[in-house]
XYZ file of N, CA, C and O in Angstrom:
420
model
N 92.164 -106.268 -41.055
C 93.314 -105.619 -40.491
C 94.387 -106.660 -40.160
O 94.394 -107.221 -39.084
N 95.275 -106.915 -41.082
C 96.335 -107.892 -40.790
C 97.402 -107.306 -39.876
O 97.533 -106.093 -39.732
N 98.158 -108.177 -39.288
C 99.306 -107.757 -38.506
C 100.492 -107.551 -39.444
O 100.529 -108.112 -40.544
N 101.443 -106.758 -39.001
C 102.602 -106.392 -39.808
C 103.861 -106.565 -38.965
O 103.885 -106.171 -37.801
N 104.887 -107.141 -39.560
C 106.192 -107.214 -38.909
C 106.918 -105.910 -39.233
O 107.000 -105.502 -40.390
N 107.428 -105.243 -38.196
C 108.031 -103.926 -38.364
C 109.524 -103.930 -38.034
O 110.131 -104.983 -37.831
N 110.075 -102.751 -37.952
C 111.500 -102.502 -37.810
C 112.242 -103.344 -36.766
O 113.353 -103.792 -37.039
N 111.707 -103.568 -35.575
C 112.486 -104.320 -34.581
C 112.895 -105.733 -35.026
O 113.849 -106.289 -34.500
N 112.218 -106.305 -35.991
C 112.547 -107.651 -36.455
C 113.794 -107.688 -37.334
O 114.481 -108.706 -37.405
N 114.098 -106.591 -37.992
C 115.217 -106.567 -38.938
C 116.523 -106.928 -38.230
O 116.884 -106.321 -37.227
N 117.201 -107.914 -38.764
C 118.478 -108.440 -38.255
C 118.354 -109.013 -36.847
O 119.358 -109.192 -36.166
N 117.133 -109.310 -36.431
C 116.892 -110.048 -35.184
C 116.255 -111.387 -35.554
O 116.730 -112.434 -35.192
N 115.148 -111.305 -36.253
C 114.451 -112.456 -36.821
C 114.221 -113.591 -35.814
O 114.520 -114.742 -36.069
N 113.655 -113.231 -34.672
C 113.210 -114.264 -33.736
C 112.021 -114.971 -34.377
O 111.232 -114.353 -35.091
N 111.862 -116.235 -34.132
C 110.792 -116.987 -34.790
C 109.766 -117.543 -33.798
O 109.004 -118.433 -34.138
N 109.716 -116.993 -32.608
C 108.734 -117.419 -31.610
C 107.316 -117.266 -32.151
O 106.428 -118.067 -31.856
N 107.096 -116.243 -32.957
C 105.782 -115.959 -33.537
C 105.306 -117.080 -34.458
O 104.114 -117.380 -34.525
N 106.222 -117.687 -35.150
C 105.888 -118.757 -36.096
C 105.255 -119.932 -35.366
O 104.309 -120.553 -35.854
N 105.758 -120.212 -34.194
C 105.298 -121.361 -33.413
C 103.851 -121.214 -32.949
O 103.159 -122.211 -32.757
N 103.375 -119.986 -32.778
C 102.022 -119.783 -32.252
C 100.996 -119.425 -33.330
O 99.800 -119.379 -33.051
N 101.439 -119.192 -34.544
C 100.522 -118.794 -35.619
C 99.665 -119.983 -36.058
O 100.195 -121.010 -36.495
N 98.342 -119.861 -35.979
C 97.482 -120.989 -36.351
C 97.273 -121.159 -37.858
O 96.717 -122.172 -38.285
N 97.710 -120.187 -38.665
C 97.443 -120.275 -40.107
C 98.694 -120.240 -40.986
O 98.586 -120.143 -42.198
N 99.856 -120.317 -40.407
C 101.091 -120.327 -41.194
C 101.158 -119.165 -42.182
O 101.246 -119.356 -43.393
N 101.136 -117.950 -41.660
C 101.175 -116.785 -42.544
C 102.524 -116.083 -42.537
O 102.688 -115.063 -43.180
N 103.519 -116.645 -41.838
C 104.839 -116.030 -41.783
C 105.729 -116.529 -42.916
O 105.744 -117.710 -43.240
N 106.472 -115.593 -43.484
C 107.446 -115.900 -44.532
C 108.804 -115.442 -44.041
O 108.917 -114.461 -43.296
N 109.852 -116.126 -44.505
C 111.201 -115.809 -44.062
C 112.011 -115.161 -45.173
O 112.307 -115.774 -46.193
N 112.362 -113.913 -44.953
C 113.285 -113.208 -45.839
C 114.680 -113.324 -45.220
O 114.844 -113.895 -44.141
N 115.670 -112.777 -45.877
C 117.043 -112.942 -45.399
C 117.265 -112.331 -44.019
O 117.904 -112.939 -43.163
N 116.711 -111.149 -43.774
C 117.009 -110.448 -42.531
C 115.812 -110.187 -41.621
O 115.945 -109.513 -40.604
N 114.638 -110.676 -42.002
C 113.453 -110.503 -41.171
C 112.368 -111.476 -41.590
O 112.464 -112.109 -42.638
N 111.350 -111.584 -40.763
C 110.149 -112.326 -41.116
C 109.118 -111.324 -41.601
O 109.174 -110.145 -41.249
N 108.169 -111.785 -42.393
C 107.056 -110.945 -42.815
C 105.773 -111.750 -42.704
O 105.799 -112.978 -42.683
N 104.655 -111.043 -42.655
C 103.342 -111.664 -42.568
C 102.607 -111.449 -43.875
O 102.539 -110.334 -44.383
N 102.023 -112.519 -44.399
C 101.192 -112.418 -45.602
C 99.855 -111.803 -45.188
O 99.084 -112.415 -44.448
N 99.552 -110.593 -45.654
C 98.311 -109.937 -45.235
C 97.056 -110.654 -45.726
O 95.985 -110.483 -45.141
N 97.179 -111.461 -46.756
C 96.030 -112.210 -47.268
C 95.724 -113.434 -46.414
O 94.601 -113.927 -46.415
N 96.718 -113.941 -45.703
C 96.553 -115.149 -44.888
C 96.328 -114.859 -43.409
O 95.732 -115.663 -42.705
N 96.798 -113.717 -42.936
C 96.675 -113.368 -41.521
C 95.207 -113.253 -41.133
O 94.427 -112.578 -41.799
N 94.844 -113.931 -40.042
C 93.449 -113.893 -39.583
C 93.270 -112.939 -38.394
O 92.230 -112.944 -37.739
N 94.286 -112.162 -38.093
C 94.224 -111.149 -37.039
C 93.907 -111.716 -35.656
O 93.255 -111.064 -34.857
N 94.393 -112.915 -35.394
C 94.125 -113.517 -34.081
C 94.955 -112.876 -32.984
O 94.585 -112.910 -31.814
N 96.117 -112.308 -33.355
C 96.964 -111.639 -32.384
C 97.857 -112.550 -31.564
O 98.588 -112.078 -30.693
N 97.847 -113.837 -31.824
C 98.673 -114.773 -31.048
C 100.155 -114.459 -31.166
O 100.932 -114.679 -30.236
N 100.560 -113.921 -32.283
C 101.975 -113.639 -32.528
C 102.486 -112.423 -31.769
O 103.682 -112.316 -31.491
N 101.616 -111.510 -31.442
C 102.041 -110.240 -30.838
C 102.794 -110.457 -29.522
O 103.930 -109.997 -29.382
N 102.219 -111.150 -28.538
C 102.964 -111.328 -27.285
C 104.128 -112.306 -27.417
O 105.026 -112.321 -26.572
N 104.151 -113.097 -28.467
C 105.238 -114.063 -28.658
C 106.524 -113.416 -29.145
O 107.606 -113.980 -28.989
N 106.444 -112.233 -29.699
C 107.620 -111.567 -30.267
C 108.426 -110.894 -29.164
O 107.959 -109.938 -28.539
N 109.668 -111.338 -28.944
C 110.464 -110.761 -27.859
C 110.954 -109.333 -28.107
O 111.405 -108.672 -27.171
N 110.848 -108.843 -29.345
C 111.270 -107.463 -29.624
C 110.094 -106.555 -29.993
O 110.284 -105.436 -30.462
N 108.885 -107.049 -29.800
C 107.658 -106.270 -30.035
C 107.606 -105.692 -31.448
O 107.294 -104.514 -31.652
N 107.901 -106.546 -32.426
C 107.954 -106.108 -33.819
C 106.629 -106.252 -34.553
O 106.502 -105.765 -35.669
N 105.634 -106.900 -33.956
C 104.397 -107.200 -34.671
C 103.253 -106.337 -34.148
O 102.974 -106.303 -32.947
N 102.616 -105.616 -35.076
C 101.491 -104.742 -34.727
C 100.407 -104.854 -35.798
O 100.674 -105.273 -36.925
N 99.199 -104.436 -35.445
C 98.138 -104.340 -36.448
C 98.519 -103.302 -37.483
O 99.171 -102.298 -37.153
N 98.099 -103.498 -38.710
C 98.468 -102.539 -39.762
C 98.028 -101.115 -39.430
O 98.721 -100.160 -39.736
N 96.917 -100.962 -38.749
C 96.447 -99.616 -38.401
C 97.239 -98.982 -37.259
O 97.123 -97.793 -37.011
N 98.064 -99.786 -36.582
C 98.863 -99.285 -35.470
C 100.353 -99.145 -35.799
O 101.162 -98.853 -34.920
N 100.707 -99.353 -37.060
C 102.109 -99.210 -37.456
C 102.498 -97.744 -37.268
O 101.804 -96.847 -37.749
N 103.613 -97.497 -36.568
C 104.048 -96.106 -36.379
C 104.282 -95.403 -37.718
O 104.682 -96.038 -38.703
N 104.047 -94.121 -37.746
C 104.163 -93.343 -38.987
C 105.521 -93.498 -39.655
O 105.610 -93.550 -40.879
N 106.567 -93.601 -38.860
C 107.899 -93.723 -39.447
C 108.225 -95.133 -39.937
O 109.305 -95.377 -40.457
N 107.255 -96.048 -39.806
C 107.471 -97.425 -40.244
C 106.394 -97.916 -41.216
O 106.281 -99.115 -41.477
N 105.633 -97.020 -41.772
C 104.560 -97.402 -42.691
C 105.067 -98.197 -43.898
O 104.324 -98.986 -44.472
N 106.327 -98.022 -44.261
C 106.900 -98.772 -45.386
C 106.852 -100.276 -45.147
O 106.869 -101.060 -46.099
N 106.750 -100.693 -43.908
C 106.708 -102.118 -43.601
C 105.391 -102.775 -44.013
O 105.346 -103.987 -44.229
N 104.330 -102.014 -44.134
C 103.068 -102.587 -44.607
C 103.259 -103.126 -46.014
O 102.931 -104.279 -46.310
N 103.809 -102.306 -46.885
C 104.075 -102.731 -48.262
C 105.157 -103.801 -48.324
O 105.069 -104.744 -49.101
N 106.189 -103.662 -47.499
C 107.272 -104.646 -47.507
C 106.765 -106.030 -47.123
O 107.135 -107.031 -47.740
N 105.891 -106.116 -46.111
C 105.316 -107.398 -45.728
C 104.525 -107.996 -46.880
O 104.680 -109.172 -47.205
N 103.697 -107.185 -47.522
C 102.887 -107.673 -48.646
C 103.771 -108.136 -49.793
O 103.550 -109.216 -50.366
N 104.771 -107.351 -50.121
C 105.660 -107.681 -51.244
C 106.485 -108.936 -50.959
O 106.522 -109.863 -51.777
N 107.172 -108.973 -49.820
C 108.044 -110.107 -49.532
C 107.282 -111.395 -49.274
O 107.802 -112.482 -49.507
N 106.047 -111.293 -48.810
C 105.275 -112.518 -48.574
C 104.928 -113.224 -49.882
O 104.614 -114.407 -49.891
N 105.026 -112.507 -50.994
C 104.777 -113.129 -52.303
C 106.029 -113.769 -52.894
O 105.933 -114.565 -53.823
N 107.199 -113.414 -52.373
C 108.438 -113.869 -53.005
C 109.366 -114.662 -52.092
O 110.432 -115.090 -52.528
N 108.992 -114.839 -50.834
C 109.842 -115.572 -49.897
C 109.102 -116.811 -49.392
O 107.874 -116.862 -49.414
N 109.859 -117.806 -48.944
C 109.220 -119.049 -48.509
C 108.496 -118.931 -47.170
O 108.886 -118.139 -46.307
N 107.460 -119.727 -47.027
C 106.787 -119.849 -45.738
C 107.754 -120.445 -44.732
O 108.634 -121.227 -45.092
N 107.572 -120.089 -43.485
C 108.337 -120.698 -42.403
C 107.325 -121.354 -41.474
O 106.329 -120.734 -41.089
N 107.558 -122.626 -41.155
C 106.586 -123.411 -40.401
C 107.004 -123.729 -38.972
O 106.184 -124.147 -38.171
N 108.267 -123.564 -38.667
C 108.726 -123.901 -37.325
C 109.848 -122.952 -36.915
O 110.523 -122.366 -37.762
N 110.032 -122.806 -35.614
C 111.056 -121.890 -35.114
C 112.459 -122.284 -35.574
O 112.770 -123.454 -35.765
N 113.295 -121.268 -35.725
C 114.705 -121.429 -36.070
C 115.515 -120.531 -35.150
O 114.957 -119.711 -34.423
N 116.822 -120.641 -35.255
C 117.684 -119.724 -34.495
C 117.469 -118.305 -35.007
O 117.195 -118.107 -36.192
N 117.640 -117.311 -34.138
C 117.514 -115.917 -34.587
C 118.627 -115.558 -35.577
O 119.564 -116.325 -35.789
N 118.509 -114.384 -36.134
C 119.507 -113.867 -37.072
C 120.875 -113.867 -36.379
O 120.975 -113.550 -35.190
N 121.941 -114.194 -37.101
C 123.267 -114.240 -36.468
C 123.745 -112.901 -35.908
O 124.616 -112.875 -35.038
N 123.177 -111.791 -36.348
C 123.586 -110.471 -35.849
C 122.621 -109.904 -34.804
O 122.632 -108.708 -34.529
N 121.810 -110.764 -34.210
C 120.765 -110.307 -33.297
C 121.301 -109.446 -32.157
O 120.712 -108.412 -31.831
N 122.377 -109.816 -31.556
C 122.877 -109.035 -30.413
C 123.382 -107.657 -30.845
O 123.254 -106.694 -30.104
N 123.891 -107.544 -32.032
C 124.377 -106.260 -32.536
C 123.223 -105.320 -32.876
O 123.320 -104.110 -32.689
N 122.103 -105.877 -33.374
C 121.017 -105.048 -33.897
C 119.742 -105.031 -33.055
O 118.813 -104.304 -33.373
N 119.671 -105.802 -32.010
C 118.431 -105.914 -31.218
C 117.878 -104.564 -30.765
O 116.676 -104.332 -30.806
N 118.726 -103.649 -30.363
C 118.260 -102.356 -29.820
C 118.379 -101.209 -30.814
O 118.033 -100.074 -30.494
N 118.839 -101.492 -32.021
C 119.003 -100.462 -33.038
C 117.633 -100.094 -33.605
O 116.786 -100.942 -33.844
N 117.429 -98.824 -33.859
C 116.186 -98.328 -34.461
C 116.479 -97.878 -35.894
O 117.613 -97.608 -36.255
N 115.440 -97.801 -36.721
C 115.599 -97.319 -38.079
C 116.381 -98.267 -38.969
O 117.293 -97.850 -39.672
N 116.001 -99.541 -38.965
C 116.759 -100.569 -39.682
C 116.218 -100.898 -41.069
O 116.663 -101.842 -41.697
N 115.289 -100.123 -41.595
C 114.681 -100.448 -42.883
C 115.725 -100.666 -43.984
O 115.617 -101.585 -44.778
N 116.750 -99.877 -44.022
C 117.799 -100.016 -45.030
C 118.606 -101.295 -44.896
O 119.336 -101.678 -45.793
N 118.455 -101.974 -43.771
C 119.163 -103.232 -43.518
C 118.281 -104.451 -43.770
O 118.729 -105.573 -43.609
N 117.030 -104.207 -44.142
C 116.057 -105.308 -44.306
C 116.391 -106.204 -45.464
O 116.997 -105.889 -46.403
């Protein structure tokens, strides 16, 4: 059961989770981070580190966000690994509280 980055990360892209991940399973896409489901060891260290509560177990992804399971798997194959924290997305303040951001991913 890997963890999944969901909707709250889109256009926020906080990287606090990257700093606590013991296996480097985070990848950086343009507008969000994703988790490689093949590398995630389900330790859960990233969950409390995320300031927007975007990371959940795949079995706990809300029904309206199930598309993020596939998106994490797909983008983790085509985007670079991220090994250290960076500044959040430049539009973080505009999008931090917005819901339903899949089309902006």
